[in-house]
């Protein structure tokens, strides 16, 4: 099939950036969206034009690197699908496709479709871990975890840190991402001890990094390729309210 | 030169404990004076960086992705082994050791593999303590499943996302150290050279992938944990950025490359559909627990699988290997698939596929049980192929997956260069000729959490900290070389894209050095690779400049290295006149087509020394001695 692409081109963080139009011809429905862009890029290189820069690595929906807004939707039109797992059979011959980078104050553009998501790492550094050093831990079966709790923790742990939730949110909030980490660790005995300080330091960090607040649009859940549920945001709020009296904000 | 792996003497079970007692320690107050560079933040690198940071060393951690959390370890699906014997089915450290050494076709060091089995249990404890949500039963205990090549259930898993969860555990431990200031992260930074001062590894030269800046970092020791090289085949299950670059540049600086021809082909990948395919997706091997593999009994049978009756199906693995059946090890399952396809029984477009059928299991266990076990894999399969595997069998075919070869290291995980340590898939050490499933994750974490903290201390205790900084002459030279290579690549301005060269190289490798190799196919590869390499340096086209985010330039550097490394891989395969594990020489097989090892002449590690571009590398051998296991024929019948 043949398609018309309108792609955001921006040379660097300080460049203005604009949409350029390219033709994608002879595209097979079996190609992934990124393979389609590979083909377009090879064509551009042959013409001596700089190819479209985009982030990707595993190409199997798990590393969370790929990040493109396709026709207004982060990761494109198919539910619970990363761009690398989106296949061209989701489009029709003759379609016009708009491709843009993640948009959020906290994610400056590096080039074209590539943005800097370092802020998400800093959210985890603020407390998204269990403070255990290597060695000297009890036998794994000494910590019993009810199956349902382990499953709920795993539901949250599936987050791939792609940032689509932020890109989809009208407030640019990272609430779903943070809620997934808080929810996972709070559900497990190992993570419970630090649950109060964790929720406080991570929410503080969110404000510092320039992410917006959650005002319950649920666009995050709709865009999330891993189907992380907004119920974890509710849990985050509960954890936060529980933490306030303890004012556990002392942890660095 | 006869290489010494420096394995401790004494009884197998006591070697590591005794060795640990003998290793020197670094005084706690001195640790912060030492700086350690860790290149790679996958399971091996992140666990090492976090643990060394915890201990008080100053650590700099590098990766080419935008975040350490995205390292390729994240893609591992199936699980991680440990000898916990929780299911009470007869497992033990010795049995895990034995299965692993046999699985590697007796081409790994006994001492290393035994240590790996010993440490495996501590890994599970560590990861649980970090909050890794492994699968649990209703009583709250950990669950296990079985994996190819083993008859006990010793595999721990977190849905189909074990690697992701283990990596996030290590990444979180790393993040804690970054917050504490012991580890400084350098994401989007690619190592392009190793810097030696007086024969010791003292730093690296990197390119900041965002700005293009070429920079040098000095340290007291360097750890490479940069993953595997099977992208030399172009199409593989590895991530797009996975490359041999870090290891190859260290090789050029004198680090020996061991057993490069040992590559693992994974039997359960989604088959190739077209020329523009960029990678092959792995379907977890755990699927083989409940899926049965078959092809039609009639060659070229074009009927839909549902229409082929039971008695017209050939369950060839169950037929040929009755005791392991669908769980036969990867090399055996892969070759068996290639054989039936070569003989015309393959299914799907192009006939390069076999069925993996869940029909029986769905009848026996119900669709819901299968959905709980493998739901995400079925979804992934549907997205890629547009087929519903609950209704019709999956189509699978082998694909390059894992590299057992890598930089040579001794028992301390130190390469032949003082101060250069290599961990995880980037080293050659524990897997012999054929890695079994669920053992790479184990090795990465054993290396990073539990081995390197001890062994690197022994090296550091014998040096004084901060001997050089990056103004040293050796760094200047290295920076100039790296700069010069980038300039040369950009100036060629030829007519072919980097990807075109990579596809051509991949084709040569897969056809001649793939699942089966012969003297003539290898000679052909050794002929064609240098020619392609020469063409690359005259005809590649890379737009843009070096002083910018330039993904084509990144790729070009990696493909340039593959074009040199592919030749070494083929050379190693030609040298090894035997079949073992993932290395199958058609000249060396038994009457019924099984791998024929030659223990008299090839029970050794082949370690290659670089002698300069376009020079024949020199082969060094490390003999492998087996004191505790008998070198049996590896039979899975
Ligand atoms: C699809 C798939 C499924 C798998 N499933 C399993 C399984 O179920 N069980 C199992 O045991 N094993 C499995 N494996 C194998 C296992 O995942 C890997 O062998 C293992 O994770 C490798 O870990 P690593 O830390 O050595 O390297 P990686 O995780 O590959 O990390 C490499 C790191 O090095 C960095 N790097 C590389 N080159 C450079 C450079 N030049 N400069 C800077 N940084 C660099 C990268 O950025 C990255 O951080 C699977 C592999 C794949 C591909
Ligand atoms: S919550 Fe979903 S959308 Fe947000 S980072 Fe995680 S996986 Fe991506
Ligand atoms: S490239 Fe890894 S999730 Fe898309």
PDB file of N, CA and C in Angstrom, chain B residues 354-437:
ATOM      1  N   UNK B 354       7.590 -24.639  11.311  1.00  0.00           N
ATOM      2  CA  UNK B 354       6.967 -25.869  11.799  1.00  0.00           C
ATOM      3  C   UNK B 354       5.854 -25.445  12.759  1.00  0.00           C
ATOM      4  N   UNK B 355       4.915 -26.356  13.027  1.00  0.00           N
ATOM      5  CA  UNK B 355       3.813 -25.998  13.919  1.00  0.00           C
ATOM      6  C   UNK B 355       4.166 -26.229  15.378  1.00  0.00           C
ATOM      7  N   UNK B 356       3.717 -25.304  16.220  1.00  0.00           N
ATOM      8  CA  UNK B 356       3.779 -25.465  17.669  1.00  0.00           C
ATOM      9  C   UNK B 356       2.320 -25.437  18.110  1.00  0.00           C
ATOM     10  N   UNK B 357       1.826 -26.590  18.500  1.00  0.00           N
ATOM     11  CA  UNK B 357       0.385 -26.801  18.578  1.00  0.00           C
ATOM     12  C   UNK B 357      -0.088 -26.931  20.023  1.00  0.00           C
ATOM     13  N   UNK B 358      -1.040 -26.092  20.405  1.00  0.00           N
ATOM     14  CA  UNK B 358      -1.560 -26.125  21.773  1.00  0.00           C
ATOM     15  C   UNK B 358      -2.886 -26.859  21.870  1.00  0.00           C
ATOM     16  N   UNK B 359      -3.324 -27.431  20.727  1.00  0.00           N
ATOM     17  CA  UNK B 359      -4.636 -28.074  20.675  1.00  0.00           C
ATOM     18  C   UNK B 359      -4.859 -29.064  21.813  1.00  0.00           C
ATOM     19  N   UNK B 360      -3.934 -29.995  21.991  1.00  0.00           N
ATOM     20  CA  UNK B 360      -4.085 -31.020  23.034  1.00  0.00           C
ATOM     21  C   UNK B 360      -4.157 -30.401  24.424  1.00  0.00           C
ATOM     22  N   UNK B 361      -3.277 -29.434  24.668  1.00  0.00           N
ATOM     23  CA  UNK B 361      -3.247 -28.802  25.991  1.00  0.00           C
ATOM     24  C   UNK B 361      -4.527 -28.034  26.260  1.00  0.00           C
ATOM     25  N   UNK B 362      -5.065 -27.415  25.218  1.00  0.00           N
ATOM     26  CA  UNK B 362      -6.306 -26.660  25.416  1.00  0.00           C
ATOM     27  C   UNK B 362      -7.435 -27.622  25.760  1.00  0.00           C
ATOM     28  N   UNK B 363      -7.445 -28.788  25.117  1.00  0.00           N
ATOM     29  CA  UNK B 363      -8.459 -29.782  25.451  1.00  0.00           C
ATOM     30  C   UNK B 363      -8.250 -30.285  26.888  1.00  0.00           C
ATOM     31  N   UNK B 364      -6.998 -30.535  27.245  1.00  0.00           N
ATOM     32  CA  UNK B 364      -6.692 -31.118  28.552  1.00  0.00           C
ATOM     33  C   UNK B 364      -6.861 -30.102  29.685  1.00  0.00           C
ATOM     34  N   UNK B 365      -6.368 -28.869  29.475  1.00  0.00           N
ATOM     35  CA  UNK B 365      -6.311 -27.904  30.581  1.00  0.00           C
ATOM     36  C   UNK B 365      -7.351 -26.788  30.460  1.00  0.00           C
ATOM     37  N   UNK B 366      -7.894 -26.625  29.267  1.00  0.00           N
ATOM     38  CA  UNK B 366      -8.820 -25.517  29.041  1.00  0.00           C
ATOM     39  C   UNK B 366      -8.083 -24.290  28.526  1.00  0.00           C
ATOM     40  N   UNK B 367      -8.798 -23.488  27.709  1.00  0.00           N
ATOM     41  CA  UNK B 367      -8.156 -22.322  27.107  1.00  0.00           C
ATOM     42  C   UNK B 367      -7.709 -21.325  28.182  1.00  0.00           C
ATOM     43  N   UNK B 368      -8.492 -21.251  29.294  1.00  0.00           N
ATOM     44  CA  UNK B 368      -8.146 -20.282  30.335  1.00  0.00           C
ATOM     45  C   UNK B 368      -6.788 -20.564  30.952  1.00  0.00           C
ATOM     46  N   UNK B 369      -6.519 -21.851  31.183  1.00  0.00           N
ATOM     47  CA  UNK B 369      -5.234 -22.198  31.797  1.00  0.00           C
ATOM     48  C   UNK B 369      -4.092 -21.802  30.866  1.00  0.00           C
ATOM     49  N   UNK B 370      -4.279 -22.046  29.584  1.00  0.00           N
ATOM     50  CA  UNK B 370      -3.245 -21.678  28.617  1.00  0.00           C
ATOM     51  C   UNK B 370      -3.107 -20.152  28.571  1.00  0.00           C
ATOM     52  N   UNK B 371      -4.245 -19.469  28.654  1.00  0.00           N
ATOM     53  CA  UNK B 371      -4.222 -18.002  28.621  1.00  0.00           C
ATOM     54  C   UNK B 371      -3.445 -17.464  29.823  1.00  0.00           C
ATOM     55  N   UNK B 372      -3.672 -18.058  30.998  1.00  0.00           N
ATOM     56  CA  UNK B 372      -2.939 -17.576  32.184  1.00  0.00           C
ATOM     57  C   UNK B 372      -1.449 -17.821  32.020  1.00  0.00           C
ATOM     58  N   UNK B 373      -1.108 -18.977  31.474  1.00  0.00           N
ATOM     59  CA  UNK B 373       0.318 -19.288  31.364  1.00  0.00           C
ATOM     60  C   UNK B 373       1.029 -18.453  30.306  1.00  0.00           C
ATOM     61  N   UNK B 374       0.387 -18.279  29.156  1.00  0.00           N
ATOM     62  CA  UNK B 374       1.134 -17.726  28.017  1.00  0.00           C
ATOM     63  C   UNK B 374       0.415 -16.574  27.310  1.00  0.00           C
ATOM     64  N   UNK B 375      -0.629 -16.010  27.977  1.00  0.00           N
ATOM     65  CA  UNK B 375      -1.490 -15.035  27.304  1.00  0.00           C
ATOM     66  C   UNK B 375      -0.730 -13.966  26.531  1.00  0.00           C
ATOM     67  N   UNK B 376       0.296 -13.388  27.175  1.00  0.00           N
ATOM     68  CA  UNK B 376       0.978 -12.266  26.516  1.00  0.00           C
ATOM     69  C   UNK B 376       1.717 -12.732  25.259  1.00  0.00           C
ATOM     70  N   UNK B 377       2.190 -13.985  25.279  1.00  0.00           N
ATOM     71  CA  UNK B 377       2.903 -14.492  24.100  1.00  0.00           C
ATOM     72  C   UNK B 377       1.936 -14.714  22.941  1.00  0.00           C
ATOM     73  N   UNK B 378       0.749 -15.214  23.276  1.00  0.00           N
ATOM     74  CA  UNK B 378      -0.249 -15.419  22.228  1.00  0.00           C
ATOM     75  C   UNK B 378      -0.663 -14.087  21.600  1.00  0.00           C
ATOM     76  N   UNK B 379      -0.766 -13.070  22.461  1.00  0.00           N
ATOM     77  CA  UNK B 379      -1.126 -11.737  21.963  1.00  0.00           C
ATOM     78  C   UNK B 379      -0.059 -11.193  21.019  1.00  0.00           C
ATOM     79  N   UNK B 380       1.192 -11.361  21.476  1.00  0.00           N
ATOM     80  CA  UNK B 380       2.311 -10.868  20.683  1.00  0.00           C
ATOM     81  C   UNK B 380       2.329 -11.579  19.329  1.00  0.00           C
ATOM     82  N   UNK B 381       2.080 -12.877  19.368  1.00  0.00           N
ATOM     83  CA  UNK B 381       2.078 -13.659  18.135  1.00  0.00           C
ATOM     84  C   UNK B 381       1.005 -13.152  17.186  1.00  0.00           C
ATOM     85  N   UNK B 382      -0.157 -12.866  17.756  1.00  0.00           N
ATOM     86  CA  UNK B 382      -1.263 -12.393  16.919  1.00  0.00           C
ATOM     87  C   UNK B 382      -0.950 -11.036  16.286  1.00  0.00           C
ATOM     88  N   UNK B 383      -0.327 -10.151  17.087  1.00  0.00           N
ATOM     89  CA  UNK B 383      -0.010  -8.836  16.555  1.00  0.00           C
ATOM     90  C   UNK B 383       0.920  -8.955  15.350  1.00  0.00           C
ATOM     91  N   UNK B 384       1.872  -9.855  15.433  1.00  0.00           N
ATOM     92  CA  UNK B 384       2.873  -9.951  14.383  1.00  0.00           C
ATOM     93  C   UNK B 384       2.359 -10.729  13.176  1.00  0.00           C
ATOM     94  N   UNK B 385       1.621 -11.818  13.433  1.00  0.00           N
ATOM     95  CA  UNK B 385       1.260 -12.694  12.316  1.00  0.00           C
ATOM     96  C   UNK B 385      -0.197 -12.570  11.893  1.00  0.00           C
ATOM     97  N   UNK B 386      -1.009 -11.902  12.734  1.00  0.00           N
ATOM     98  CA  UNK B 386      -2.424 -11.799  12.432  1.00  0.00           C
ATOM     99  C   UNK B 386      -3.122 -13.165  12.545  1.00  0.00           C
ATOM    100  N   UNK B 387      -2.555 -14.088  13.310  1.00  0.00           N
ATOM    101  CA  UNK B 387      -3.183 -15.403  13.492  1.00  0.00           C
ATOM    102  C   UNK B 387      -3.489 -15.650  14.966  1.00  0.00           C
ATOM    103  N   UNK B 388      -4.581 -16.359  15.222  1.00  0.00           N
ATOM    104  CA  UNK B 388      -5.005 -16.647  16.580  1.00  0.00           C
ATOM    105  C   UNK B 388      -4.525 -18.053  16.970  1.00  0.00           C
ATOM    106  N   UNK B 389      -3.531 -18.095  17.861  1.00  0.00           N
ATOM    107  CA  UNK B 389      -2.913 -19.386  18.188  1.00  0.00           C
ATOM    108  C   UNK B 389      -3.756 -20.240  19.129  1.00  0.00           C
ATOM    109  N   UNK B 390      -4.851 -19.691  19.643  1.00  0.00           N
ATOM    110  CA  UNK B 390      -5.775 -20.541  20.388  1.00  0.00           C
ATOM    111  C   UNK B 390      -6.577 -21.407  19.421  1.00  0.00           C
ATOM    112  N   UNK B 391      -6.698 -20.913  18.181  1.00  0.00           N
ATOM    113  CA  UNK B 391      -7.527 -21.602  17.189  1.00  0.00           C
ATOM    114  C   UNK B 391      -6.712 -22.436  16.201  1.00  0.00           C
ATOM    115  N   UNK B 392      -5.509 -22.010  15.934  1.00  0.00           N
ATOM    116  CA  UNK B 392      -4.663 -22.776  15.012  1.00  0.00           C
ATOM    117  C   UNK B 392      -3.229 -22.754  15.532  1.00  0.00           C
ATOM    118  N   UNK B 393      -2.432 -23.765  15.224  1.00  0.00           N
ATOM    119  CA  UNK B 393      -1.087 -23.810  15.800  1.00  0.00           C
ATOM    120  C   UNK B 393      -0.235 -22.612  15.395  1.00  0.00           C
ATOM    121  N   UNK B 394       0.695 -22.245  16.267  1.00  0.00           N
ATOM    122  CA  UNK B 394       1.663 -21.214  15.914  1.00  0.00           C
ATOM    123  C   UNK B 394       2.611 -21.784  14.878  1.00  0.00           C
ATOM    124  N   UNK B 395       3.225 -20.875  14.105  1.00  0.00           N
ATOM    125  CA  UNK B 395       4.309 -21.302  13.219  1.00  0.00           C
ATOM    126  C   UNK B 395       5.607 -20.785  13.812  1.00  0.00           C
ATOM    127  N   UNK B 396       6.589 -21.651  13.923  1.00  0.00           N
ATOM    128  CA  UNK B 396       7.872 -21.215  14.484  1.00  0.00           C
ATOM    129  C   UNK B 396       9.027 -21.675  13.601  1.00  0.00           C
ATOM    130  N   UNK B 397      10.158 -21.001  13.767  1.00  0.00           N
ATOM    131  CA  UNK B 397      11.375 -21.380  13.048  1.00  0.00           C
ATOM    132  C   UNK B 397      12.576 -20.887  13.865  1.00  0.00           C
ATOM    133  N   UNK B 398      13.720 -21.538  13.744  1.00  0.00           N
ATOM    134  CA  UNK B 398      14.883 -21.112  14.530  1.00  0.00           C
ATOM    135  C   UNK B 398      15.443 -19.756  14.090  1.00  0.00           C
ATOM    136  N   UNK B 399      16.051 -19.053  15.038  1.00  0.00           N
ATOM    137  CA  UNK B 399      16.716 -17.778  14.739  1.00  0.00           C
ATOM    138  C   UNK B 399      17.913 -17.602  15.678  1.00  0.00           C
ATOM    139  N   UNK B 400      18.952 -16.892  15.196  1.00  0.00           N
ATOM    140  CA  UNK B 400      20.108 -16.603  16.047  1.00  0.00           C
ATOM    141  C   UNK B 400      19.652 -15.859  17.300  1.00  0.00           C
ATOM    142  N   UNK B 401      20.220 -16.263  18.440  1.00  0.00           N
ATOM    143  CA  UNK B 401      19.626 -15.804  19.686  1.00  0.00           C
ATOM    144  C   UNK B 401      20.641 -15.383  20.741  1.00  0.00           C
ATOM    145  N   UNK B 402      21.718 -16.124  20.871  1.00  0.00           N
ATOM    146  CA  UNK B 402      22.578 -15.909  22.033  1.00  0.00           C
ATOM    147  C   UNK B 402      24.008 -16.252  21.655  1.00  0.00           C
ATOM    148  N   UNK B 403      24.960 -15.532  22.235  1.00  0.00           N
ATOM    149  CA  UNK B 403      26.346 -15.862  21.947  1.00  0.00           C
ATOM    150  C   UNK B 403      27.012 -16.448  23.181  1.00  0.00           C
ATOM    151  N   UNK B 404      27.450 -17.689  23.043  1.00  0.00           N
ATOM    152  CA  UNK B 404      28.167 -18.324  24.150  1.00  0.00           C
ATOM    153  C   UNK B 404      29.620 -17.865  24.150  1.00  0.00           C
ATOM    154  N   UNK B 405      30.153 -17.566  22.974  1.00  0.00           N
ATOM    155  CA  UNK B 405      31.506 -17.032  22.904  1.00  0.00           C
ATOM    156  C   UNK B 405      31.530 -15.596  23.399  1.00  0.00           C
ATOM    157  N   UNK B 406      32.726 -15.081  23.588  1.00  0.00           N
ATOM    158  CA  UNK B 406      32.867 -13.697  24.061  1.00  0.00           C
ATOM    159  C   UNK B 406      34.303 -13.472  24.458  1.00  0.00           C
ATOM    160  N   UNK B 407      34.579 -12.362  25.110  1.00  0.00           N
ATOM    161  CA  UNK B 407      35.954 -12.115  25.500  1.00  0.00           C
ATOM    162  C   UNK B 407      36.400 -13.171  26.506  1.00  0.00           C
ATOM    163  N   UNK B 408      37.643 -13.612  26.348  1.00  0.00           N
ATOM    164  CA  UNK B 408      38.178 -14.628  27.250  1.00  0.00           C
ATOM    165  C   UNK B 408      38.369 -14.029  28.639  1.00  0.00           C
ATOM    166  N   UNK B 409      37.955 -14.762  29.655  1.00  0.00           N
ATOM    167  CA  UNK B 409      38.202 -14.344  31.045  1.00  0.00           C
ATOM    168  C   UNK B 409      38.679 -15.544  31.865  1.00  0.00           C
ATOM    169  N   UNK B 410      39.405 -15.262  32.925  1.00  0.00           N
ATOM    170  CA  UNK B 410      39.799 -16.334  33.840  1.00  0.00           C
ATOM    171  C   UNK B 410      38.696 -16.517  34.886  1.00  0.00           C
ATOM    172  N   UNK B 411      38.967 -17.342  35.865  1.00  0.00           N
ATOM    173  CA  UNK B 411      37.991 -17.648  36.914  1.00  0.00           C
ATOM    174  C   UNK B 411      37.554 -16.382  37.677  1.00  0.00           C
ATOM    175  N   UNK B 412      38.424 -15.372  37.676  1.00  0.00           N
ATOM    176  CA  UNK B 412      38.082 -14.106  38.332  1.00  0.00           C
ATOM    177  C   UNK B 412      37.295 -13.163  37.434  1.00  0.00           C
ATOM    178  N   UNK B 413      36.954 -13.618  36.250  1.00  0.00           N
ATOM    179  CA  UNK B 413      36.261 -12.818  35.239  1.00  0.00           C
ATOM    180  C   UNK B 413      37.134 -11.684  34.717  1.00  0.00           C
ATOM    181  N   UNK B 414      38.436 -11.851  34.865  1.00  0.00           N
ATOM    182  CA  UNK B 414      39.361 -10.864  34.300  1.00  0.00           C
ATOM    183  C   UNK B 414      39.851 -11.364  32.954  1.00  0.00           C
ATOM    184  N   UNK B 415      39.901 -10.475  31.985  1.00  0.00           N
ATOM    185  CA  UNK B 415      40.402 -10.844  30.665  1.00  0.00           C
ATOM    186  C   UNK B 415      41.914 -10.981  30.741  1.00  0.00           C
ATOM    187  N   UNK B 416      42.551 -11.247  29.615  1.00  0.00           N
ATOM    188  CA  UNK B 416      44.009 -11.338  29.645  1.00  0.00           C
ATOM    189  C   UNK B 416      44.655  -9.966  29.808  1.00  0.00           C
ATOM    190  N   UNK B 417      43.834  -8.898  29.756  1.00  0.00           N
ATOM    191  CA  UNK B 417      44.364  -7.553  30.048  1.00  0.00           C
ATOM    192  C   UNK B 417      44.102  -7.255  31.526  1.00  0.00           C
ATOM    193  N   UNK B 418      45.140  -6.900  32.251  1.00  0.00           N
ATOM    194  CA  UNK B 418      44.973  -6.574  33.667  1.00  0.00           C
ATOM    195  C   UNK B 418      43.973  -5.437  33.830  1.00  0.00           C
ATOM    196  N   UNK B 419      43.050  -5.617  34.761  1.00  0.00           N
ATOM    197  CA  UNK B 419      42.107  -4.544  35.055  1.00  0.00           C
ATOM    198  C   UNK B 419      40.920  -4.472  34.119  1.00  0.00           C
ATOM    199  N   UNK B 420      40.856  -5.370  33.132  1.00  0.00           N
ATOM    200  CA  UNK B 420      39.669  -5.421  32.270  1.00  0.00           C
ATOM    201  C   UNK B 420      38.868  -6.675  32.628  1.00  0.00           C
ATOM    202  N   UNK B 421      37.682  -6.464  33.166  1.00  0.00           N
ATOM    203  CA  UNK B 421      36.819  -7.572  33.559  1.00  0.00           C
ATOM    204  C   UNK B 421      35.629  -7.634  32.598  1.00  0.00           C
ATOM    205  N   UNK B 422      35.134  -8.827  32.365  1.00  0.00           N
ATOM    206  CA  UNK B 422      34.034  -8.967  31.404  1.00  0.00           C
ATOM    207  C   UNK B 422      32.955  -9.857  32.027  1.00  0.00           C
ATOM    208  N   UNK B 423      31.718  -9.378  32.002  1.00  0.00           N
ATOM    209  CA  UNK B 423      30.630 -10.082  32.677  1.00  0.00           C
ATOM    210  C   UNK B 423      29.477 -10.390  31.725  1.00  0.00           C
ATOM    211  N   UNK B 424      28.677 -11.371  32.115  1.00  0.00           N
ATOM    212  CA  UNK B 424      27.439 -11.661  31.398  1.00  0.00           C
ATOM    213  C   UNK B 424      27.703 -12.209  30.009  1.00  0.00           C
ATOM    214  N   UNK B 425      26.784 -11.922  29.098  1.00  0.00           N
ATOM    215  CA  UNK B 425      26.873 -12.503  27.766  1.00  0.00           C
ATOM    216  C   UNK B 425      28.156 -12.081  27.042  1.00  0.00           C
ATOM    217  N   UNK B 426      28.746 -10.973  27.438  1.00  0.00           N
ATOM    218  CA  UNK B 426      29.949 -10.488  26.756  1.00  0.00           C
ATOM    219  C   UNK B 426      31.172 -11.365  27.004  1.00  0.00           C
ATOM    220  N   UNK B 427      31.160 -12.162  28.074  1.00  0.00           N
ATOM    221  CA  UNK B 427      32.292 -13.077  28.250  1.00  0.00           C
ATOM    222  C   UNK B 427      31.928 -14.455  27.713  1.00  0.00           C
ATOM    223  N   UNK B 428      32.883 -15.364  27.739  1.00  0.00           N
ATOM    224  CA  UNK B 428      32.635 -16.674  27.110  1.00  0.00           C
ATOM    225  C   UNK B 428      32.392 -17.753  28.144  1.00  0.00           C
ATOM    226  N   UNK B 429      32.376 -17.427  29.435  1.00  0.00           N
ATOM    227  CA  UNK B 429      32.851 -18.399  30.404  1.00  0.00           C
ATOM    228  C   UNK B 429      32.007 -19.614  30.749  1.00  0.00           C
ATOM    229  N   UNK B 430      30.701 -19.491  30.911  1.00  0.00           N
ATOM    230  CA  UNK B 430      29.997 -20.569  31.620  1.00  0.00           C
ATOM    231  C   UNK B 430      29.134 -21.493  30.763  1.00  0.00           C
ATOM    232  N   UNK B 431      28.994 -21.197  29.488  1.00  0.00           N
ATOM    233  CA  UNK B 431      27.947 -21.913  28.759  1.00  0.00           C
ATOM    234  C   UNK B 431      28.457 -22.931  27.751  1.00  0.00           C
ATOM    235  N   UNK B 432      29.757 -23.058  27.615  1.00  0.00           N
ATOM    236  CA  UNK B 432      30.261 -24.051  26.687  1.00  0.00           C
ATOM    237  C   UNK B 432      29.746 -23.797  25.288  1.00  0.00           C
ATOM    238  N   UNK B 433      29.359 -24.872  24.613  1.00  0.00           N
ATOM    239  CA  UNK B 433      28.970 -24.739  23.215  1.00  0.00           C
ATOM    240  C   UNK B 433      27.481 -24.518  23.042  1.00  0.00           C
ATOM    241  N   UNK B 434      26.722 -24.707  24.106  1.00  0.00           N
ATOM    242  CA  UNK B 434      25.278 -24.570  23.946  1.00  0.00           C
ATOM    243  C   UNK B 434      24.634 -24.174  25.246  1.00  0.00           C
ATOM    244  N   UNK B 435      24.259 -22.925  25.340  1.00  0.00           N
ATOM    245  CA  UNK B 435      23.590 -22.489  26.557  1.00  0.00           C
ATOM    246  C   UNK B 435      22.209 -23.122  26.651  1.00  0.00           C
ATOM    247  N   UNK B 436      21.867 -23.626  27.806  1.00  0.00           N
ATOM    248  CA  UNK B 436      20.493 -24.071  28.022  1.00  0.00           C
ATOM    249  C   UNK B 436      19.641 -22.862  28.359  1.00  0.00           C
ATOM    250  N   UNK B 437      18.323 -23.039  28.288  1.00  0.00           N
ATOM    251  CA  UNK B 437      17.439 -21.938  28.648  1.00  0.00           C
ATOM    252  C   UNK B 437      17.595 -21.574  30.110  1.00  0.00           C
TER     253      UNK B 437
END
